[in-house]
Amino acid sequence: MSDVYIIGAGETKYGELWNKSLRNLAVEAGLKAIEDAGIYSKDIDAIYGANGLAGTINEQENIGALIADFSGLSNEGIPAIRIEASTASGAAALREAYLSIKSGEYNVVVVGGVEKMTDLHGSDIVNKMSSILDREWEAFYGATPASMAAIIARKYMHDFNVEKEALAMIPVNDHNNASKNPDAQYRNKITVEQALNSTPVADPLNLMDCSPVSDGAAAVVLASEDYVKKNGKDGIRILSSAIAEDYLSVGSRESIYTFNSARLAAEKAFMRSGLKRDDISFIELHDSFSIYALIELEDLGFVEKGHAKDIVYNDIKLDGSLPVNPSGGLKAKGDPYGAVGIGQAVEAYIQLKEKAGERQVKGAKYALLHNMAGTGASSVVHILGI
Ligand SMILES: CC(=O)SCCNC(=O)CCNC(=O)[C@H](O)C(C)(C)COP(=O)(O)OP(=O)(O)OC[C@H]1O[C@@H](n2cnc3c(N)ncnc32)[C@H](O)[C@@H]1OP(=O)(O)O
């Protein structure tokens, strides 16, 4: 089976982007990636477009056709398909594109993710965002993503004696890294005190524990080994791709602070890549809420359950032993649902090609990307390398 490479990447700035529509964002990121890869429309075998909420927020379905149309590719007969897997839509689409090349069906695939969330505000957007939960057993009773994360945080902090300060280290690190990322939504550095004293959202989580509502798009171009060799392309390799599911509703799970989906997907991804945790140069984590970063570090196998508090103060920094979210993460780079997983791949591409400037992880060789749906209902893990 062919190895699969990322040969081009591009993204929009993330944030509250009033002057850009869903289609503007998708096309901007897609064309940047195509230009970066140095390919032409005749080279493209398929397009995958990841999106979580356009049907509910923007009343726009058929995202694949929309992207192909507005990129000027629809009259070329190129298949263009939308992939929806909630907040993990991006990595799920990346995985489908990867498999389509692995299978031998395609040689070059453009895969992008887009979300336009700030068209709605207040309780309207919170209600739509809550569609990532189990609507019947969670959201109908008033649960929101933030309140579910808060319940998980309370139990975790109680059982493992974790102070709020340990949670605050996640946004402090994210904002610090995002200050070096021109595409990030929030580029201001914050202190631990600012994080701890920010507006309460769902106790014990404050504003700085929460990812924002974001617009944005990201895209990468994948190519087969054969195409890379024949065309002299320079890319990074996708060493493994894995996905796993857990119960959708948190109450059905064995433990509310264990993301089994992350654990299983990471196990598969490491087995397939032949790498060990120690080989990983940096991680992009799905830290939509600070508490999730701690839990994910444990369930992805980097530290024992209950011990993430031991590594969040220093190791996760850009120059630490396990840099986390050099991009700024969901907290500070932003959380445009369908774009997140692809945006993580864009960061890995930039880092592994040593083009990350001020936020470069020195000597980066291997990256682990974790994109998660809902409160851990599914996880997609990719390991990439040079
Ligand atoms: C698996 C998953 O991915 S689950 C993730 C699901 N995502 C979510 O649930 C999103 C969670 N976040 C939110 O709902 C919102 O960001 C909230 C509730 C925390 C804040 O929203 P609001 O109170 O409506 O904030 P509003 O948009 O009015 O902005 C008020 C100010 O706070 C800032 N702000 C809003 N959210 C954030 C944030 N997360 N971090 C930092 N600053 C923020 C705004 O920029 C604005 O600043 P300004 O006054 O200087 O212009």
Coordinates of C-alpha atoms and ligand atoms in Angstrom, one line a residue:
M1 CA 0.0 0.0 0.0
S2 CA 1.2 3.5 -0.9
D3 CA 2.5 5.8 1.8
V4 CA 0.5 9.0 2.0
Y5 CA 2.0 12.5 2.1
I6 CA 0.8 16.0 2.8
I7 CA 2.3 18.1 0.0
G8 CA 0.5 21.4 0.6
A9 CA -1.4 23.3 3.4
G10 CA -3.3 26.5 3.9
E11 CA -5.7 28.1 6.4
T12 CA -7.6 31.2 7.0
K13 CA -7.2 33.3 10.1
Y14 CA -9.5 31.9 12.8
G15 CA -11.8 34.3 14.7
E16 CA -15.0 36.4 14.4
L17 CA -14.8 37.0 10.6
W18 CA -17.7 39.3 9.7
N19 CA -16.5 40.0 6.2
K20 CA -16.2 36.4 5.2
S21 CA -18.9 33.8 4.4
L22 CA -18.7 30.0 4.7
R23 CA -17.9 29.7 1.0
N24 CA -15.3 32.5 1.1
L25 CA -13.5 30.8 4.0
A26 CA -13.5 27.3 2.4
V27 CA -12.2 28.6 -0.9
E28 CA -9.5 30.8 0.6
A29 CA -8.1 27.8 2.6
G30 CA -8.4 25.4 -0.3
L31 CA -6.7 27.6 -2.8
K32 CA -3.9 28.4 -0.4
A33 CA -3.3 24.6 0.0
I34 CA -3.5 24.0 -3.8
E35 CA -1.1 26.8 -4.5
D36 CA 1.3 25.6 -1.7
A37 CA 1.3 22.1 -3.2
G38 CA 2.0 23.5 -6.7
I39 CA -0.7 21.4 -8.3
Y40 CA -3.4 22.1 -11.0
S41 CA -7.1 21.1 -11.1
K42 CA -6.2 18.3 -13.6
D43 CA -4.2 16.7 -10.8
I44 CA -7.0 16.5 -8.3
D45 CA -8.9 13.2 -8.0
A46 CA -11.3 14.1 -5.2
I47 CA -12.3 16.8 -2.7
Y48 CA -13.4 16.1 0.9
G49 CA -15.0 18.9 2.8
A50 CA -15.4 18.7 6.6
N51 CA -18.1 20.6 8.3
G52 CA -20.0 20.2 11.6
L53 CA -22.8 22.7 11.8
A54 CA -23.5 24.5 8.5
G55 CA -26.9 22.8 8.1
T56 CA -28.0 24.1 11.5
I57 CA -26.2 27.5 11.7
N58 CA -25.9 28.7 8.1
E59 CA -28.8 26.6 6.6
Q60 CA -26.3 25.5 4.0
E61 CA -26.0 21.8 3.1
N62 CA -24.1 20.1 0.3
I63 CA -20.8 21.6 1.3
G64 CA -18.8 19.4 -1.1
A65 CA -20.6 20.8 -4.1
L66 CA -20.4 24.3 -2.7
I67 CA -16.6 24.1 -2.3
A68 CA -16.1 22.6 -5.7
D69 CA -18.4 25.2 -7.3
F70 CA -16.7 28.2 -5.7
S71 CA -13.2 26.9 -6.2
G72 CA -14.0 26.7 -10.0
L73 CA -13.6 23.0 -10.0
S74 CA -17.2 21.7 -10.5
N75 CA -17.0 21.5 -14.3
E76 CA -14.0 19.2 -14.0
G77 CA -16.2 16.3 -12.7
I78 CA -14.1 15.9 -9.5
P79 CA -16.1 14.2 -6.8
A80 CA -16.6 16.5 -3.8
I81 CA -18.0 15.0 -0.6
R82 CA -18.9 16.4 2.8
I83 CA -17.8 14.5 5.9
E84 CA -19.6 15.3 9.1
A85 CA -18.4 13.8 12.4
S86 CA -19.3 16.7 14.8
T87 CA -16.2 18.5 16.2
A88 CA -14.0 15.7 14.8
S89 CA -15.2 16.3 11.2
G90 CA -11.8 17.7 10.2
A91 CA -9.7 14.7 11.2
A92 CA -12.5 12.2 10.1
A93 CA -12.3 13.8 6.6
L94 CA -8.5 13.7 6.7
R95 CA -8.7 10.0 7.5
E96 CA -11.2 9.3 4.7
A97 CA -8.9 11.1 2.3
Y98 CA -5.9 9.2 3.6
L99 CA -7.7 5.9 3.2
S100 CA -8.8 6.8 -0.4
I101 CA -5.2 7.1 -1.4
K102 CA -4.0 4.1 0.7
S103 CA -6.6 2.0 -1.1
G104 CA -5.1 2.9 -4.5
E105 CA -8.2 4.7 -5.7
Y106 CA -6.8 8.2 -5.8
N107 CA -3.4 9.9 -6.1
V108 CA -4.2 13.4 -5.1
V109 CA -7.0 14.6 -2.8
V110 CA -7.7 18.0 -1.4
V111 CA -9.3 17.8 2.1
G112 CA -10.5 20.9 3.8
G113 CA -12.6 21.9 6.8
V114 CA -14.7 24.9 7.3
E115 CA -17.1 26.4 9.9
K116 CA -18.9 29.7 10.2
M117 CA -20.2 29.9 13.7
T118 CA -20.4 33.6 14.6
D119 CA -23.5 34.1 12.5
L120 CA -25.4 33.2 15.7
H121 CA -24.9 34.6 19.2
G122 CA -25.9 34.0 22.8
S123 CA -28.3 31.1 23.6
D124 CA -28.9 30.6 19.8
I125 CA -25.3 29.5 19.2
V126 CA -25.0 27.6 22.5
N127 CA -28.1 25.6 21.6
K128 CA -26.7 24.7 18.1
M129 CA -23.3 23.9 19.6
S130 CA -25.0 21.5 22.1
S131 CA -26.0 19.3 19.1
I132 CA -22.6 17.6 19.8
L133 CA -24.1 16.1 22.9
D134 CA -26.8 13.5 23.2
R135 CA -29.8 15.7 22.5
E136 CA -32.4 13.4 24.2
W137 CA -30.4 12.5 27.3
E138 CA -28.2 15.5 27.9
A139 CA -29.0 18.7 25.9
F140 CA -32.8 18.5 26.4
Y141 CA -32.2 18.6 30.2
G142 CA -30.2 21.8 29.8
A143 CA -26.7 20.4 29.3
T144 CA -24.3 22.4 27.1
P145 CA -20.7 21.5 26.1
A146 CA -19.4 23.8 28.9
S147 CA -21.6 22.4 31.6
M148 CA -20.7 18.8 30.7
A149 CA -17.0 19.7 30.8
A150 CA -17.6 21.4 34.2
I151 CA -19.2 18.2 35.7
I152 CA -16.3 16.2 34.4
A153 CA -13.8 18.7 35.8
R154 CA -15.4 18.7 39.3
K155 CA -15.3 14.9 39.6
Y156 CA -11.7 14.8 38.2
M157 CA -10.4 17.6 40.5
H158 CA -12.1 16.0 43.5
D159 CA -10.8 12.4 42.9
F160 CA -7.3 13.4 42.0
N161 CA -6.9 16.4 44.2
V162 CA -6.2 18.8 41.3
E163 CA -6.2 22.6 41.9
K164 CA -7.8 25.0 39.5
E165 CA -4.3 26.4 38.8
A166 CA -3.3 23.1 37.0
L167 CA -6.3 23.7 34.6
A168 CA -5.3 27.3 34.1
M169 CA -1.9 26.3 32.8
I170 CA -3.6 25.0 29.7
P171 CA -4.9 28.4 28.5
V172 CA -1.8 30.2 29.7
N173 CA 0.3 27.9 27.4
D174 CA -2.2 28.1 24.5
H175 CA -2.3 31.9 24.6
N176 CA 1.5 32.1 24.8
N177 CA 1.8 29.9 21.7
A178 CA -1.0 31.7 19.9
S179 CA 0.7 35.0 20.4
K180 CA 3.3 33.6 17.9
N181 CA 0.6 32.4 15.4
P182 CA -0.7 35.0 13.0
D183 CA -3.8 32.8 12.2
A184 CA -4.9 32.5 15.8
Q185 CA -8.1 34.1 17.1
Y186 CA -6.7 35.3 20.5
R187 CA -3.0 36.5 20.3
N188 CA -2.9 38.0 23.7
K189 CA -0.7 36.3 26.4
I190 CA -2.4 35.7 29.7
T191 CA -1.2 35.1 33.2
V192 CA -2.4 32.3 35.6
E193 CA -4.1 35.0 37.7
Q194 CA -6.0 36.3 34.7
A195 CA -7.2 32.8 33.8
L196 CA -8.2 32.1 37.4
N197 CA -10.1 35.4 37.7
S198 CA -11.8 35.4 34.3
T199 CA -15.6 35.4 34.2
P200 CA -17.2 32.2 35.5
V201 CA -18.9 30.1 32.8
A202 CA -19.8 26.8 34.4
D203 CA -18.2 26.3 37.8
P204 CA -15.3 25.4 38.1
L205 CA -14.6 26.5 34.5
N206 CA -14.1 30.2 33.7
L207 CA -14.0 32.1 30.4
M208 CA -10.3 31.2 30.0
D209 CA -11.0 27.5 30.4
C210 CA -13.3 27.6 27.3
S211 CA -12.6 27.6 23.6
P212 CA -14.3 30.5 21.8
V213 CA -16.9 30.5 19.1
S214 CA -15.0 30.7 15.9
D215 CA -15.1 31.0 12.1
G216 CA -12.3 29.6 10.0
A217 CA -11.2 27.1 7.4
A218 CA -8.1 24.9 6.8
A219 CA -7.1 22.6 3.9
V220 CA -4.3 20.2 3.0
V221 CA -3.4 18.4 -0.2
L222 CA -2.7 14.7 0.2
A223 CA -0.7 12.7 -2.4
S224 CA 0.4 9.1 -2.9
E225 CA 4.0 8.1 -2.7
D226 CA 4.0 7.4 -6.4
Y227 CA 2.7 11.0 -7.2
V228 CA 5.3 12.5 -4.9
K229 CA 8.2 10.6 -6.5
K230 CA 7.1 11.2 -10.1
N231 CA 6.5 14.9 -9.5
G232 CA 9.4 15.7 -7.2
K233 CA 7.1 16.9 -4.4
D234 CA 8.4 17.6 -0.9
G235 CA 5.9 16.6 1.8
I236 CA 5.5 15.2 5.3
R237 CA 4.2 11.6 5.8
I238 CA 1.1 10.4 7.5
L239 CA 2.5 7.5 9.5
S240 CA -0.9 6.4 10.9
S241 CA -4.5 7.3 11.2
A242 CA -7.0 5.8 13.7
I243 CA -10.5 6.5 14.9
A244 CA -12.5 5.0 17.8
E245 CA -15.9 5.6 19.3
D246 CA -17.3 5.6 22.9
Y247 CA -20.8 6.1 24.2
L248 CA -22.3 9.5 23.1
S249 CA -23.8 10.2 26.4
V250 CA -21.3 10.7 29.3
G251 CA -23.6 9.0 31.8
S252 CA -23.3 5.7 29.9
R253 CA -19.5 5.5 30.3
E254 CA -17.5 3.5 32.9
S255 CA -15.8 6.7 34.1
I256 CA -16.7 10.2 33.2
Y257 CA -13.1 11.4 33.2
T258 CA -11.8 8.7 30.9
F259 CA -12.0 9.2 27.1
N260 CA -11.9 5.6 25.9
S261 CA -12.2 6.8 22.3
A262 CA -8.9 8.7 22.8
R263 CA -7.2 5.7 24.5
L264 CA -8.2 3.3 21.8
A265 CA -7.5 5.6 18.9
A266 CA -4.0 6.4 20.3
E267 CA -3.2 2.7 20.9
K268 CA -4.1 1.9 17.3
A269 CA -2.2 4.9 15.9
F270 CA 1.0 4.1 17.9
M271 CA 0.8 0.4 16.9
R272 CA 0.4 1.2 13.2
S273 CA 3.2 3.9 13.3
G274 CA 5.7 1.7 15.1
L275 CA 6.5 4.7 17.3
K276 CA 6.6 5.1 21.1
R277 CA 5.2 8.0 23.1
D278 CA 8.8 9.2 23.7
D279 CA 9.3 9.6 19.9
I280 CA 6.6 12.3 19.7
S281 CA 8.1 15.8 19.3
F282 CA 4.8 17.7 20.0
I283 CA 1.0 17.2 20.3
E284 CA -1.9 19.1 19.0
L285 CA -4.7 18.3 21.5
H286 CA -8.5 18.8 21.3
D287 CA -8.6 21.2 24.3
S288 CA -12.0 22.7 23.8
F289 CA -12.1 23.0 27.6
S290 CA -8.9 23.1 29.8
I291 CA -9.9 20.0 31.7
Y292 CA -10.0 18.0 28.4
A293 CA -6.3 18.6 27.8
L294 CA -5.4 17.0 31.2
I295 CA -7.6 14.0 30.5
E296 CA -6.4 13.6 27.0
L297 CA -2.7 13.7 28.0
E298 CA -3.6 10.7 30.3
D299 CA -5.8 8.8 27.9
L300 CA -3.5 9.3 24.9
G301 CA -0.9 7.5 27.1
F302 CA 1.6 10.3 27.9
V303 CA 1.0 10.2 31.6
E304 CA -0.8 8.0 34.2
K305 CA -4.4 8.8 35.1
G306 CA -4.7 11.6 37.6
H307 CA -1.1 12.8 36.9
A308 CA -1.4 15.3 34.1
K309 CA -1.1 17.9 36.9
D310 CA 2.5 16.9 37.1
I311 CA 3.4 17.9 33.6
V312 CA 1.2 20.9 32.8
Y313 CA 3.4 23.5 34.6
N314 CA 6.5 23.0 32.5
D315 CA 6.7 20.0 30.1
I316 CA 4.0 21.2 27.8
K317 CA 5.7 24.5 27.0
L318 CA 7.1 25.1 23.5
D319 CA 10.6 24.4 24.8
G320 CA 9.5 21.7 27.3
S321 CA 9.8 17.9 27.0
L322 CA 6.3 17.5 25.5
P323 CA 5.2 20.7 23.8
V324 CA 1.4 20.9 23.6
N325 CA -0.5 22.9 21.0
P326 CA 2.2 25.0 19.4
S327 CA -0.6 26.5 17.3
G328 CA -2.4 27.9 20.3
G329 CA -4.8 25.0 20.5
L330 CA -8.6 25.3 20.4
K331 CA -8.5 27.7 23.3
A332 CA -6.5 30.4 21.6
K333 CA -6.1 29.5 18.0
G334 CA -9.8 28.9 17.9
D335 CA -12.5 26.2 17.6
P336 CA -14.2 26.4 14.2
Y337 CA -15.7 22.8 14.6
G338 CA -15.2 21.3 11.1
A339 CA -11.8 23.1 10.5
V340 CA -10.1 22.1 13.7
G341 CA -8.8 18.6 12.7
I342 CA -7.4 19.9 9.4
G343 CA -6.0 23.0 11.1
Q344 CA -4.0 20.6 13.4
A345 CA -2.6 19.0 10.2
V346 CA -1.7 22.4 8.8
E347 CA 0.3 23.1 12.1
A348 CA 2.0 19.7 11.9
Y349 CA 3.0 20.5 8.2
I350 CA 4.4 23.9 9.1
Q351 CA 6.2 22.6 12.2
L352 CA 7.7 19.5 10.5
K353 CA 8.9 21.6 7.6
E354 CA 10.5 23.9 10.2
K355 CA 8.5 26.9 8.9
A356 CA 6.9 27.8 12.2
G357 CA 9.1 30.8 13.0
E358 CA 8.9 32.0 16.6
R359 CA 6.7 29.0 17.6
Q360 CA 8.9 26.4 16.0
V361 CA 9.4 23.2 18.1
K362 CA 13.1 22.7 17.8
G363 CA 14.1 19.5 16.0
A364 CA 10.4 18.4 15.5
K365 CA 10.3 15.0 13.8
Y366 CA 7.0 13.4 14.8
A367 CA 3.6 15.0 15.6
L368 CA 0.5 13.5 17.2
L369 CA -2.8 15.1 16.4
H370 CA -6.0 14.4 18.5
N371 CA -9.3 15.7 17.3
M372 CA -12.4 14.7 19.4
A373 CA -16.1 14.8 18.9
G374 CA -18.6 15.8 21.6
T375 CA -17.5 15.1 25.1
G376 CA -15.2 12.3 23.9
A377 CA -17.8 10.3 21.9
S378 CA -15.2 9.8 19.2
S379 CA -11.5 10.5 18.7
V380 CA -9.3 10.6 15.7
V381 CA -5.6 10.3 16.1
H382 CA -3.0 10.9 13.4
I383 CA 0.7 10.5 13.7
L384 CA 2.8 12.5 11.1
G385 CA 6.5 12.5 10.5
I386 CA 9.2 13.8 8.3
Ligands
LIG1 C1 -15.6 18.8 21.7 C2 -15.7 20.3 21.6 O1 -15.0 20.9 20.7 S1 -16.8 21.1 22.6 C3 -16.5 22.8 22.2 C4 -17.8 23.4 22.1 N1 -17.6 24.8 22.2 C5 -18.1 25.6 23.0 O2 -18.9 25.1 23.8 C6 -17.7 27.0 23.1 C7 -17.6 27.5 24.5 N2 -17.5 29.0 24.5 C8 -18.6 29.8 24.5 O3 -19.7 29.3 24.5 C9 -18.3 31.2 24.6 O4 -17.0 31.5 24.1 C10 -18.5 31.8 26.0 C11 -19.9 31.4 26.6 C12 -17.4 31.1 26.9 C13 -18.3 33.3 26.0 O5 -19.3 33.8 25.2 P1 -19.9 35.2 25.4 O6 -20.0 35.5 26.9 O7 -21.1 35.3 24.6 O8 -18.8 36.1 24.9 P2 -18.9 37.3 23.9 O9 -18.9 36.8 22.5 O10 -20.1 38.2 24.3 O11 -17.6 38.0 24.1 C14 -17.3 38.8 25.3 C15 -15.8 39.1 25.3 O12 -15.1 37.8 25.7 C16 -14.2 37.4 24.7 N3 -14.3 36.0 24.6 C17 -15.4 35.2 24.3 N4 -15.1 33.9 24.4 C18 -13.8 33.8 24.8 C19 -13.0 32.8 25.1 N5 -13.4 31.5 25.0 N6 -11.7 33.1 25.5 C20 -11.3 34.3 25.6 N7 -12.1 35.4 25.4 C21 -13.3 35.2 25.0 C22 -14.7 38.1 23.4 O13 -13.7 38.3 22.5 C23 -15.2 39.4 24.0 O14 -14.1 40.3 24.2 P3 -14.3 41.9 24.0 O15 -15.3 42.3 25.0 O16 -12.9 42.4 24.4 O17 -14.7 42.1 22.6

